[in-house]
Amino acid sequence: MLPTTVPGVIIHHVPAATRQYVGCPSIVILPNGRYVASHSYFGPGATNDETFVYESADLGASWKPIARIRGQIWSSLFMHRDALYIMGTDHCDRYGSWVPRVGATFGERLNGRMVIRRSDDGGRSWTTPDSAATGLLSDYDGYHTAPMPVVSHAGRLWRTMEFAPHAERLFWRTFMLSIGEDADLLDRASWVQSEMIEHPWSHSQWIEGNALVDRDGSVVNLLRTNFRGGLSEHAVAHVDRAALVHVSGDGLRLVHHPDYDIITMPGGGTKFTVRLDSVSDRYWALVNKQLDPPSRRNRLSLVSSPDLRRWTTERLLLSHPDPDHHAFQYVDWVFDGEDIIAVSRTAYDDGEGGAHNYHDANYLTFHRIDAFRTRTELYPARELS
C-alpha cells in the first residue's frame, strides 16, 4: 500500500525500479464537469512515445484510466468547440543519452514531429495523426514542447513550441503556432508558424513557453530560462528569470529586447504554466522558486502578477526539506470557479525505495487550491518530512 502521507490525490504511481518516470502532467475540465488528466513516461525503461489519460467524475477525489495513446508525448490537453484536443509531439529525445529500448539503435531518434489529436468522447478514443489533414503538423523530427497552454485571442488559438534537433539546448529555437478558431485544428495547412528565434548570446536555454495576451493586447511568449554555464539541468539555479518574446499580430514575426525582456520571476528557471484570470485581472502561476531559500523543485508556490513583469509570491503551497528525492514539479493547472485544480509530476516516498531522484518522478498527483484569489488569507505551507 502506498503511504498516506503523499500530498494530494494519487492518480498514478510507478516504482522507480521500472526505470519509467512520470512526466508531462496536463489537466482540463470537460463541459460536463468531469476532469481529464494525462501524463507520459520518460527514462531508460520508457518507450518515450506514449500518453496515458485518466478521468475523474467526483471533482478529483478519485481517478480511473480511460485511454493509452501511442505516438503522443510532451502534450497538453485543451477544449475547443466542445471537443477535447491533445497537442504535442509523437516521440521525445534520445540523443544517445538514454539506454535504448530493445531493438533500437543507440541515439537513433531526435525530438519528434508535431502532432494534434481530437477526442469526441471525453478522452476515451482519439483521432490518428497519420497525414497533414489528420493532425500530423510536421513531416520531420526535431520539435520539443511540454504541456503548455493554448490561448484564444483575436479569433485565433496560440500555442508555443521549440525546434530542438540536437542536444545542446543553447541553440534550441523558440516559435509560435496559431490557427483560426473556425479552422479544422487537424489540418496542417490551417496553421501559421512564426519565424524562429535563436539566442546563444543568452547563455541559457529558453524552453516550455507560455502563450499569453499582454496588457497591450498583443500575444507574447513567456519562457522558462536556465543559465547553462557548464551546469547541468539538475544544479540549483542561480537566478529566477524568464524570457519574454513578442509576437506580431499576424503570428509571423518575433521580437525580443535583451535589455528589458528578461523578467525577474519566481520559478522562472523551471517549467511553469501562467494563465490570466478575468475575475482578479491578474496572471497566476504555480512555480518552483529557486531562491530564498535555494531550492530545486521541492517547494511549490503560488505567484501572481498584474502585468507579467512584476511578480508577487502569494502562498507557499507544498514544501519538503529534502531537495534530492522529493519534488512537486511541471505542475499544470486550470481555474475551477474560486479554486485552482492542478496535476503534479511528484517525486515522493512510496515504500519501494522512493523516487530515483527529484527529477525522475514516481507519481502523478492531483491538487486543489481553495479560494486562491483570497490574497489576505495566506495558508501556511504543508511542510512534509
mmCIF file of C-alpha atoms in Angstrom:
data_model
loop_
_atom_site.group_PDB
_atom_site.id
_atom_site.type_symbol
_atom_site.label_atom_id
_atom_site.label_comp_id
_atom_site.label_asym_id
_atom_site.label_seq_id
_atom_site.Cartn_x
_atom_site.Cartn_y
_atom_site.Cartn_z
ATOM 1 C CA MET A 1 0.000 0.000 0.000
ATOM 2 C CA LEU A 2 1.237 3.483 -0.857
ATOM 3 C CA PRO A 3 1.941 5.906 2.001
ATOM 4 C CA THR A 4 -0.972 8.081 3.121
ATOM 5 C CA THR A 5 1.448 10.979 3.536
ATOM 6 C CA VAL A 6 1.753 11.558 -0.218
ATOM 7 C CA PRO A 7 0.302 15.050 -0.759
ATOM 8 C CA GLY A 8 -2.806 15.414 -2.882
ATOM 9 C CA VAL A 9 -4.732 12.603 -4.561
ATOM 10 C CA ILE A 10 -2.663 9.898 -6.234
ATOM 11 C CA ILE A 11 -3.757 9.489 -9.852
ATOM 12 C CA HIS A 12 -0.929 7.153 -10.820
ATOM 13 C CA HIS A 13 2.193 5.630 -9.277
ATOM 14 C CA VAL A 14 5.110 3.859 -10.947
ATOM 15 C CA PRO A 15 8.048 2.357 -8.992
ATOM 16 C CA ALA A 16 11.494 3.731 -9.794
ATOM 17 C CA ALA A 17 12.686 0.162 -10.395
ATOM 18 C CA THR A 18 10.800 0.155 -13.706
ATOM 19 C CA ARG A 19 13.113 2.928 -14.932
ATOM 20 C CA GLN A 20 9.984 4.701 -16.160
ATOM 21 C CA TYR A 21 9.335 8.140 -14.711
ATOM 22 C CA VAL A 22 6.191 10.266 -14.731
ATOM 23 C CA GLY A 23 6.319 13.328 -16.971
ATOM 24 C CA CYS A 24 4.156 15.873 -18.777
ATOM 25 C CA PRO A 25 1.158 16.275 -16.446
ATOM 26 C CA SER A 26 -1.829 18.048 -18.008
ATOM 27 C CA ILE A 27 -5.409 18.685 -16.875
ATOM 28 C CA VAL A 28 -8.650 20.010 -18.365
ATOM 29 C CA ILE A 29 -12.286 20.367 -17.284
ATOM 30 C CA LEU A 30 -14.882 18.973 -19.682
ATOM 31 C CA PRO A 31 -18.196 20.770 -20.332
ATOM 32 C CA ASN A 32 -19.970 18.094 -18.250
ATOM 33 C CA GLY A 33 -17.797 18.957 -15.229
ATOM 34 C CA ARG A 34 -15.593 15.881 -15.356
ATOM 35 C CA TYR A 35 -11.844 16.291 -15.048
ATOM 36 C CA VAL A 36 -9.443 14.700 -17.525
ATOM 37 C CA ALA A 37 -5.712 14.416 -16.805
ATOM 38 C CA SER A 38 -2.810 12.968 -18.750
ATOM 39 C CA HIS A 39 0.862 12.117 -18.352
ATOM 40 C CA SER A 40 3.666 10.373 -20.194
ATOM 41 C CA TYR A 41 6.732 8.384 -19.190
ATOM 42 C CA PHE A 42 10.384 9.157 -19.771
ATOM 43 C CA GLY A 43 13.553 7.312 -18.828
ATOM 44 C CA PRO A 44 15.501 4.195 -19.831
ATOM 45 C CA GLY A 45 12.520 1.889 -19.373
ATOM 46 C CA ALA A 46 10.064 4.044 -21.288
ATOM 47 C CA THR A 47 9.074 3.922 -24.934
ATOM 48 C CA ASN A 48 9.175 7.744 -24.957
ATOM 49 C CA ASP A 49 6.133 7.899 -27.226
ATOM 50 C CA GLU A 50 3.055 7.234 -25.075
ATOM 51 C CA THR A 51 0.492 9.300 -23.176
ATOM 52 C CA PHE A 52 -1.895 7.946 -20.547
ATOM 53 C CA VAL A 53 -5.294 9.550 -19.925
ATOM 54 C CA TYR A 54 -7.407 9.500 -16.737
ATOM 55 C CA GLU A 55 -10.861 10.731 -15.748
ATOM 56 C CA SER A 56 -12.441 11.908 -12.502
ATOM 57 C CA ALA A 57 -16.220 12.142 -12.100
ATOM 58 C CA ASP A 58 -16.086 13.338 -8.475
ATOM 59 C CA LEU A 59 -14.131 16.603 -8.594
ATOM 60 C CA GLY A 60 -10.751 14.915 -8.328
ATOM 61 C CA ALA A 61 -11.440 12.656 -5.342
ATOM 62 C CA SER A 62 -10.826 9.513 -7.413
ATOM 63 C CA TRP A 63 -9.473 8.737 -10.869
ATOM 64 C CA LYS A 64 -9.628 5.931 -13.412
ATOM 65 C CA PRO A 65 -7.596 5.308 -16.592
ATOM 66 C CA ILE A 66 -9.559 5.735 -19.820
ATOM 67 C CA ALA A 67 -7.013 5.759 -22.659
ATOM 68 C CA ARG A 68 -3.450 4.976 -23.702
ATOM 69 C CA ILE A 69 -2.257 6.926 -26.734
ATOM 70 C CA ARG A 70 0.737 5.672 -28.706
ATOM 71 C CA GLY A 71 2.707 8.181 -30.736
ATOM 72 C CA GLN A 72 1.916 11.100 -28.392
ATOM 73 C CA ILE A 73 4.124 12.725 -25.745
ATOM 74 C CA TRP A 74 5.043 16.132 -24.249
ATOM 75 C CA SER A 75 1.388 17.038 -24.678
ATOM 76 C CA SER A 76 -1.264 19.423 -23.366
ATOM 77 C CA LEU A 77 -4.997 18.833 -23.149
ATOM 78 C CA PHE A 78 -7.407 21.605 -24.120
ATOM 79 C CA MET A 79 -11.044 22.116 -25.054
ATOM 80 C CA HIS A 80 -12.223 23.832 -28.235
ATOM 81 C CA ARG A 81 -15.772 23.965 -29.595
ATOM 82 C CA ASP A 82 -16.921 21.121 -27.298
ATOM 83 C CA ALA A 83 -14.164 18.777 -28.498
ATOM 84 C CA LEU A 84 -11.151 17.666 -26.470
ATOM 85 C CA TYR A 85 -7.723 18.009 -28.079
ATOM 86 C CA ILE A 86 -4.225 16.880 -27.162
ATOM 87 C CA MET A 87 -1.210 18.563 -28.763
ATOM 88 C CA GLY A 88 2.494 17.744 -28.520
ATOM 89 C CA THR A 89 4.973 15.544 -30.394
ATOM 90 C CA ASP A 90 4.950 11.912 -31.486
ATOM 91 C CA HIS A 91 8.098 10.952 -29.579
ATOM 92 C CA CYS A 92 10.746 12.587 -27.411
ATOM 93 C CA ASP A 93 14.501 12.879 -27.412
ATOM 94 C CA ARG A 94 17.105 10.156 -27.318
ATOM 95 C CA TYR A 95 20.334 11.837 -28.455
ATOM 96 C CA GLY A 96 22.269 8.776 -27.325
ATOM 97 C CA SER A 97 21.763 9.766 -23.685
ATOM 98 C CA TRP A 98 19.159 7.170 -22.754
ATOM 99 C CA VAL A 99 19.806 3.431 -22.649
ATOM 100 C CA PRO A 100 17.992 2.321 -25.836
ATOM 101 C CA ARG A 101 14.967 0.049 -25.806
ATOM 102 C CA VAL A 102 15.317 -3.486 -27.161
ATOM 103 C CA GLY A 103 15.864 -3.374 -30.907
ATOM 104 C CA ALA A 104 16.656 0.341 -31.015
ATOM 105 C CA THR A 105 19.808 1.862 -32.434
ATOM 106 C CA PHE A 106 21.631 3.884 -29.787
ATOM 107 C CA GLY A 107 20.818 7.548 -30.188
ATOM 108 C CA GLU A 108 18.561 6.871 -33.161
ATOM 109 C CA ARG A 109 15.861 9.479 -32.504
ATOM 110 C CA LEU A 110 15.740 13.220 -32.302
ATOM 111 C CA ASN A 111 12.849 15.129 -30.801
ATOM 112 C CA GLY A 112 9.614 14.353 -32.532
ATOM 113 C CA ARG A 113 7.156 15.568 -35.112
ATOM 114 C CA MET A 114 4.368 17.958 -34.095
ATOM 115 C CA VAL A 115 1.008 16.211 -33.705
ATOM 116 C CA ILE A 116 -2.522 17.030 -32.564
ATOM 117 C CA ARG A 117 -5.487 14.706 -31.948
ATOM 118 C CA ARG A 118 -9.187 15.202 -31.247
ATOM 119 C CA SER A 119 -11.494 13.231 -28.972
ATOM 120 C CA ASP A 120 -15.275 13.489 -29.236
ATOM 121 C CA ASP A 121 -15.999 11.196 -26.288
ATOM 122 C CA GLY A 122 -14.174 12.851 -23.401
ATOM 123 C CA GLY A 123 -10.757 11.305 -23.993
ATOM 124 C CA ARG A 124 -11.598 7.631 -24.446
ATOM 125 C CA SER A 125 -10.826 7.477 -28.151
ATOM 126 C CA TRP A 126 -8.663 9.721 -30.313
ATOM 127 C CA THR A 127 -8.055 10.509 -33.955
ATOM 128 C CA THR A 128 -4.835 9.273 -35.569
ATOM 129 C CA PRO A 129 -2.405 11.914 -36.940
ATOM 130 C CA ASP A 130 -1.209 9.967 -39.965
ATOM 131 C CA SER A 131 -1.349 12.749 -42.557
ATOM 132 C CA ALA A 132 -1.245 16.518 -42.958
ATOM 133 C CA ALA A 133 -5.050 16.508 -42.961
ATOM 134 C CA THR A 134 -5.461 14.463 -39.773
ATOM 135 C CA GLY A 135 -3.146 16.099 -37.242
ATOM 136 C CA LEU A 136 0.419 15.469 -38.418
ATOM 137 C CA LEU A 137 1.712 19.044 -38.276
ATOM 138 C CA SER A 138 5.279 18.377 -39.491
ATOM 139 C CA ASP A 139 6.918 15.777 -41.702
ATOM 140 C CA TYR A 140 10.245 15.817 -39.917
ATOM 141 C CA ASP A 141 11.579 15.412 -36.391
ATOM 142 C CA GLY A 142 13.210 17.956 -34.122
ATOM 143 C CA TYR A 143 10.406 19.551 -32.093
ATOM 144 C CA HIS A 144 10.258 19.978 -28.329
ATOM 145 C CA THR A 145 7.462 21.094 -26.038
ATOM 146 C CA ALA A 146 5.653 20.350 -22.772
ATOM 147 C CA PRO A 147 2.039 20.646 -21.573
ATOM 148 C CA MET A 148 1.756 24.360 -22.378
ATOM 149 C CA PRO A 149 -1.420 26.483 -22.529
ATOM 150 C CA VAL A 150 -3.429 27.069 -25.682
ATOM 151 C CA VAL A 151 -4.757 30.643 -25.641
ATOM 152 C CA SER A 152 -7.664 32.129 -27.580
ATOM 153 C CA HIS A 153 -7.183 35.715 -28.790
ATOM 154 C CA ALA A 154 -8.214 37.840 -31.773
ATOM 155 C CA GLY A 155 -10.059 34.962 -33.398
ATOM 156 C CA ARG A 156 -7.092 32.602 -33.228
ATOM 157 C CA LEU A 157 -5.646 29.908 -30.981
ATOM 158 C CA TRP A 158 -1.997 30.321 -29.971
ATOM 159 C CA ARG A 159 0.498 27.716 -28.766
ATOM 160 C CA THR A 160 4.281 27.704 -28.348
ATOM 161 C CA MET A 161 6.902 25.106 -29.292
ATOM 162 C CA GLU A 162 10.657 24.832 -29.744
ATOM 163 C CA PHE A 163 12.739 23.470 -32.605
ATOM 164 C CA ALA A 164 15.367 21.279 -30.984
ATOM 165 C CA PRO A 165 17.055 18.891 -33.423
ATOM 166 C CA HIS A 166 20.200 18.363 -31.331
ATOM 167 C CA ALA A 167 21.195 18.023 -27.702
ATOM 168 C CA GLU A 168 22.742 21.447 -26.991
ATOM 169 C CA ARG A 169 19.880 23.480 -25.607
ATOM 170 C CA LEU A 170 21.616 26.815 -26.068
ATOM 171 C CA PHE A 171 20.776 26.516 -29.757
ATOM 172 C CA TRP A 172 17.170 25.434 -29.460
ATOM 173 C CA ARG A 173 14.868 27.897 -31.225
ATOM 174 C CA THR A 174 11.514 29.095 -29.948
ATOM 175 C CA PHE A 175 8.495 29.855 -32.129
ATOM 176 C CA MET A 176 4.715 30.348 -32.034
ATOM 177 C CA LEU A 177 1.942 28.408 -33.748
ATOM 178 C CA SER A 178 -1.515 29.865 -34.376
ATOM 179 C CA ILE A 179 -4.720 28.903 -36.152
ATOM 180 C CA GLY A 180 -8.103 30.490 -36.802
ATOM 181 C CA GLU A 181 -10.716 29.463 -34.250
ATOM 182 C CA ASP A 182 -13.101 28.349 -37.017
ATOM 183 C CA ALA A 183 -10.491 26.234 -38.820
ATOM 184 C CA ASP A 184 -10.027 22.474 -38.647
ATOM 185 C CA LEU A 185 -7.359 22.077 -35.969
ATOM 186 C CA LEU A 186 -6.224 18.783 -37.522
ATOM 187 C CA ASP A 187 -5.440 20.414 -40.875
ATOM 188 C CA ARG A 188 -1.781 21.394 -41.128
ATOM 189 C CA ALA A 189 -2.497 23.914 -43.888
ATOM 190 C CA SER A 190 -4.587 25.985 -41.471
ATOM 191 C CA TRP A 191 -1.738 26.517 -39.000
ATOM 192 C CA VAL A 192 0.597 29.512 -39.163
ATOM 193 C CA GLN A 193 4.133 29.068 -37.852
ATOM 194 C CA SER A 194 6.165 32.109 -36.869
ATOM 195 C CA GLU A 195 9.812 32.663 -37.542
ATOM 196 C CA MET A 196 12.200 31.092 -35.024
ATOM 197 C CA ILE A 197 14.408 32.934 -32.544
ATOM 198 C CA GLU A 198 17.914 31.792 -31.630
ATOM 199 C CA HIS A 199 19.584 33.173 -28.516
ATOM 200 C CA PRO A 200 23.100 31.744 -27.951
ATOM 201 C CA TRP A 201 24.091 35.146 -26.528
ATOM 202 C CA SER A 202 21.816 34.443 -23.544
ATOM 203 C CA HIS A 203 23.929 31.515 -22.274
ATOM 204 C CA SER A 204 20.652 29.891 -21.256
ATOM 205 C CA GLN A 205 18.047 27.544 -22.618
ATOM 206 C CA TRP A 206 14.653 29.028 -23.490
ATOM 207 C CA ILE A 207 12.013 26.315 -23.400
ATOM 208 C CA GLU A 208 8.433 25.491 -22.447
ATOM 209 C CA GLY A 209 6.969 28.871 -23.323
ATOM 210 C CA ASN A 210 3.532 30.171 -22.367
ATOM 211 C CA ALA A 211 1.351 31.844 -24.995
ATOM 212 C CA LEU A 212 -0.243 34.843 -23.257
ATOM 213 C CA VAL A 213 -2.104 38.036 -24.059
ATOM 214 C CA ASP A 214 -0.104 41.010 -22.778
ATOM 215 C CA ARG A 215 -1.684 44.157 -21.326
ATOM 216 C CA ASP A 216 -1.445 45.959 -24.673
ATOM 217 C CA GLY A 217 -3.495 43.228 -26.354
ATOM 218 C CA SER A 218 -0.564 41.625 -28.140
ATOM 219 C CA VAL A 219 0.436 37.975 -27.912
ATOM 220 C CA VAL A 220 3.679 37.140 -26.112
ATOM 221 C CA ASN A 221 5.630 34.018 -25.252
ATOM 222 C CA LEU A 222 6.894 33.808 -21.653
ATOM 223 C CA LEU A 223 9.593 31.144 -21.458
ATOM 224 C CA ARG A 224 11.483 29.245 -18.816
ATOM 225 C CA THR A 225 15.197 30.064 -18.875
ATOM 226 C CA ASN A 226 18.129 28.180 -17.401
ATOM 227 C CA PHE A 227 21.609 29.656 -17.272
ATOM 228 C CA ARG A 228 23.799 26.883 -18.640
ATOM 229 C CA GLY A 229 27.373 27.981 -17.965
ATOM 230 C CA GLY A 230 28.597 24.409 -17.734
ATOM 231 C CA LEU A 231 25.992 23.485 -15.112
ATOM 232 C CA SER A 232 23.682 20.521 -15.561
ATOM 233 C CA GLU A 233 19.921 20.921 -15.528
ATOM 234 C CA HIS A 234 19.934 19.352 -12.077
ATOM 235 C CA ALA A 235 22.022 22.113 -10.488
ATOM 236 C CA VAL A 236 20.221 24.641 -8.298
ATOM 237 C CA ALA A 237 19.607 27.735 -10.409
ATOM 238 C CA HIS A 238 21.454 30.952 -9.592
ATOM 239 C CA VAL A 239 18.638 33.246 -10.692
ATOM 240 C CA ASP A 240 14.873 33.204 -11.151
ATOM 241 C CA ARG A 241 14.423 34.579 -14.657
ATOM 242 C CA ALA A 242 12.009 34.184 -17.569
ATOM 243 C CA ALA A 243 12.318 35.446 -21.145
ATOM 244 C CA LEU A 244 9.607 37.429 -22.922
ATOM 245 C CA VAL A 245 9.197 37.229 -26.711
ATOM 246 C CA HIS A 246 6.733 39.487 -28.562
ATOM 247 C CA VAL A 247 4.613 38.070 -31.411
ATOM 248 C CA SER A 248 3.279 40.143 -34.307
ATOM 249 C CA GLY A 249 -0.469 40.259 -34.862
ATOM 250 C CA ASP A 250 -0.245 38.033 -37.928
ATOM 251 C CA GLY A 251 1.690 35.432 -35.941
ATOM 252 C CA LEU A 252 4.731 35.542 -38.216
ATOM 253 C CA ARG A 253 7.339 37.770 -36.566
ATOM 254 C CA LEU A 254 9.040 37.549 -33.179
ATOM 255 C CA VAL A 255 10.905 40.255 -31.267
ATOM 256 C CA HIS A 256 12.922 40.060 -28.053
ATOM 257 C CA HIS A 257 14.584 43.062 -26.405
ATOM 258 C CA PRO A 258 17.519 41.790 -24.308
ATOM 259 C CA ASP A 259 17.663 45.000 -22.293
ATOM 260 C CA TYR A 260 14.202 44.639 -20.763
ATOM 261 C CA ASP A 261 12.600 41.350 -21.828
ATOM 262 C CA ILE A 262 14.462 39.185 -19.321
ATOM 263 C CA ILE A 263 11.964 39.117 -16.456
ATOM 264 C CA THR A 264 12.671 38.511 -12.778
ATOM 265 C CA MET A 265 10.112 35.829 -11.977
ATOM 266 C CA PRO A 266 9.998 33.372 -9.068
ATOM 267 C CA GLY A 267 10.421 29.916 -10.558
ATOM 268 C CA GLY A 268 11.407 31.196 -13.985
ATOM 269 C CA GLY A 269 14.152 28.572 -14.168
ATOM 270 C CA THR A 270 11.765 25.607 -14.036
ATOM 271 C CA LYS A 271 8.684 24.710 -16.072
ATOM 272 C CA PHE A 272 5.643 26.815 -15.181
ATOM 273 C CA THR A 273 2.143 27.465 -16.524
ATOM 274 C CA VAL A 274 0.757 31.025 -16.497
ATOM 275 C CA ARG A 275 -2.908 31.898 -17.015
ATOM 276 C CA LEU A 276 -4.806 35.206 -16.912
ATOM 277 C CA ASP A 277 -7.749 35.297 -14.507
ATOM 278 C CA SER A 278 -10.592 37.556 -15.661
ATOM 279 C CA VAL A 279 -12.016 37.912 -12.133
ATOM 280 C CA SER A 280 -8.900 39.217 -10.370
ATOM 281 C CA ASP A 281 -7.445 40.622 -13.605
ATOM 282 C CA ARG A 282 -4.093 39.108 -12.686
ATOM 283 C CA TYR A 283 -1.786 36.492 -14.175
ATOM 284 C CA TRP A 284 -1.267 33.441 -11.950
ATOM 285 C CA ALA A 285 1.283 30.621 -11.912
ATOM 286 C CA LEU A 286 2.365 27.648 -9.822
ATOM 287 C CA VAL A 287 6.151 27.652 -9.634
ATOM 288 C CA ASN A 288 9.258 26.134 -8.097
ATOM 289 C CA LYS A 289 11.109 29.148 -6.702
ATOM 290 C CA GLN A 290 14.848 28.560 -6.933
ATOM 291 C CA LEU A 291 15.928 31.263 -4.498
ATOM 292 C CA ASP A 292 15.077 32.432 -0.962
ATOM 293 C CA PRO A 293 15.756 29.739 0.103
ATOM 294 C CA PRO A 294 17.872 27.900 -2.502
ATOM 295 C CA SER A 295 15.750 25.003 -3.760
ATOM 296 C CA ARG A 296 15.343 22.616 -6.625
ATOM 297 C CA ARG A 297 11.724 21.560 -7.083
ATOM 298 C CA ASN A 298 10.865 20.610 -3.504
ATOM 299 C CA ARG A 299 8.864 23.798 -2.850
ATOM 300 C CA LEU A 300 5.713 24.732 -4.772
ATOM 301 C CA SER A 301 4.445 28.312 -4.619
ATOM 302 C CA LEU A 302 1.506 30.293 -5.976
ATOM 303 C CA VAL A 303 2.557 33.586 -7.576
ATOM 304 C CA SER A 304 0.693 36.364 -9.377
ATOM 305 C CA SER A 305 1.380 39.454 -11.464
ATOM 306 C CA PRO A 306 -0.596 42.436 -12.772
ATOM 307 C CA ASP A 307 1.492 42.691 -15.953
ATOM 308 C CA LEU A 308 3.794 39.645 -16.446
ATOM 309 C CA ARG A 309 6.757 41.717 -15.259
ATOM 310 C CA ARG A 310 6.193 42.280 -11.536
ATOM 311 C CA TRP A 311 5.574 39.083 -9.614
ATOM 312 C CA THR A 312 4.358 38.503 -6.048
ATOM 313 C CA THR A 313 4.636 35.258 -4.110
ATOM 314 C CA GLU A 314 1.152 34.685 -2.717
ATOM 315 C CA ARG A 315 1.484 31.362 -0.918
ATOM 316 C CA LEU A 316 3.931 28.565 -0.324
ATOM 317 C CA LEU A 317 1.738 25.549 -1.013
ATOM 318 C CA LEU A 318 3.913 22.468 -0.573
ATOM 319 C CA SER A 319 7.384 22.027 0.823
ATOM 320 C CA HIS A 320 9.704 19.153 1.657
ATOM 321 C CA PRO A 321 13.111 19.626 3.322
ATOM 322 C CA ASP A 322 14.829 17.131 1.005
ATOM 323 C CA PRO A 323 15.601 18.578 -2.461
ATOM 324 C CA ASP A 324 17.241 15.420 -3.823
ATOM 325 C CA HIS A 325 14.397 12.870 -3.893
ATOM 326 C CA HIS A 326 11.246 14.954 -3.405
ATOM 327 C CA ALA A 327 9.599 17.358 -5.850
ATOM 328 C CA PHE A 328 6.304 18.898 -6.950
ATOM 329 C CA GLN A 329 7.136 19.928 -10.493
ATOM 330 C CA TYR A 330 5.895 20.576 -14.030
ATOM 331 C CA VAL A 331 2.573 21.492 -12.461
ATOM 332 C CA ASP A 332 -0.243 22.094 -14.929
ATOM 333 C CA TRP A 333 -3.453 23.680 -13.726
ATOM 334 C CA VAL A 334 -6.722 25.416 -14.623
ATOM 335 C CA PHE A 335 -9.196 27.712 -12.893
ATOM 336 C CA ASP A 336 -12.245 25.993 -11.381
ATOM 337 C CA GLY A 337 -14.538 28.702 -10.037
ATOM 338 C CA GLU A 338 -12.994 30.062 -6.846
ATOM 339 C CA ASP A 339 -10.324 27.359 -6.887
ATOM 340 C CA ILE A 340 -7.366 26.162 -8.903
ATOM 341 C CA ILE A 341 -7.074 22.470 -9.736
ATOM 342 C CA ALA A 342 -3.668 21.091 -10.647
ATOM 343 C CA VAL A 343 -1.705 17.973 -11.509
ATOM 344 C CA SER A 344 1.914 17.475 -10.492
ATOM 345 C CA ARG A 345 4.840 15.332 -11.560
ATOM 346 C CA THR A 346 5.618 14.348 -7.981
ATOM 347 C CA ALA A 347 8.695 12.629 -6.567
ATOM 348 C CA TYR A 348 7.919 11.172 -3.158
ATOM 349 C CA ASP A 349 8.249 8.213 -0.809
ATOM 350 C CA ASP A 350 6.375 5.077 -1.852
ATOM 351 C CA GLY A 351 7.585 2.214 0.329
ATOM 352 C CA GLU A 352 9.529 0.820 -2.638
ATOM 353 C CA GLY A 353 12.664 2.915 -2.384
ATOM 354 C CA GLY A 354 11.063 6.213 -3.331
ATOM 355 C CA ALA A 355 11.857 8.265 -6.403
ATOM 356 C CA HIS A 356 15.074 7.678 -8.345
ATOM 357 C CA ASN A 357 15.782 11.359 -7.748
ATOM 358 C CA TYR A 358 13.746 14.566 -7.580
ATOM 359 C CA HIS A 359 13.665 14.857 -11.386
ATOM 360 C CA ASP A 360 12.627 11.264 -12.084
ATOM 361 C CA ALA A 361 9.157 11.357 -10.554
ATOM 362 C CA ASN A 362 7.180 8.321 -9.425
ATOM 363 C CA TYR A 363 3.707 9.868 -9.024
ATOM 364 C CA LEU A 364 1.069 11.834 -10.872
ATOM 365 C CA THR A 365 -0.899 13.677 -8.180
ATOM 366 C CA PHE A 366 -3.980 15.920 -8.148
ATOM 367 C CA HIS A 367 -4.275 19.053 -6.008
ATOM 368 C CA ARG A 368 -6.889 21.705 -5.270
ATOM 369 C CA ILE A 369 -6.024 25.231 -4.123
ATOM 370 C CA ASP A 370 -9.105 26.610 -2.413
ATOM 371 C CA ALA A 371 -10.076 30.281 -2.744
ATOM 372 C CA PHE A 372 -6.821 31.152 -4.487
ATOM 373 C CA ARG A 373 -7.803 34.802 -5.008
ATOM 374 C CA THR A 374 -8.116 35.476 -1.259
ATOM 375 C CA ARG A 375 -4.713 37.097 -1.027
ATOM 376 C CA THR A 376 -5.065 38.132 2.638
ATOM 377 C CA GLU A 377 -5.672 34.534 3.688
ATOM 378 C CA LEU A 378 -2.166 33.166 3.298
ATOM 379 C CA TYR A 379 -2.348 29.481 4.043
ATOM 380 C CA PRO A 380 0.738 28.012 5.712
ATOM 381 C CA ALA A 381 2.780 25.616 3.629
ATOM 382 C CA ARG A 382 2.355 21.947 4.274
ATOM 383 C CA GLU A 383 5.856 21.048 5.445
ATOM 384 C CA LEU A 384 6.365 17.387 4.644
ATOM 385 C CA SER A 385 9.024 15.116 6.000
#
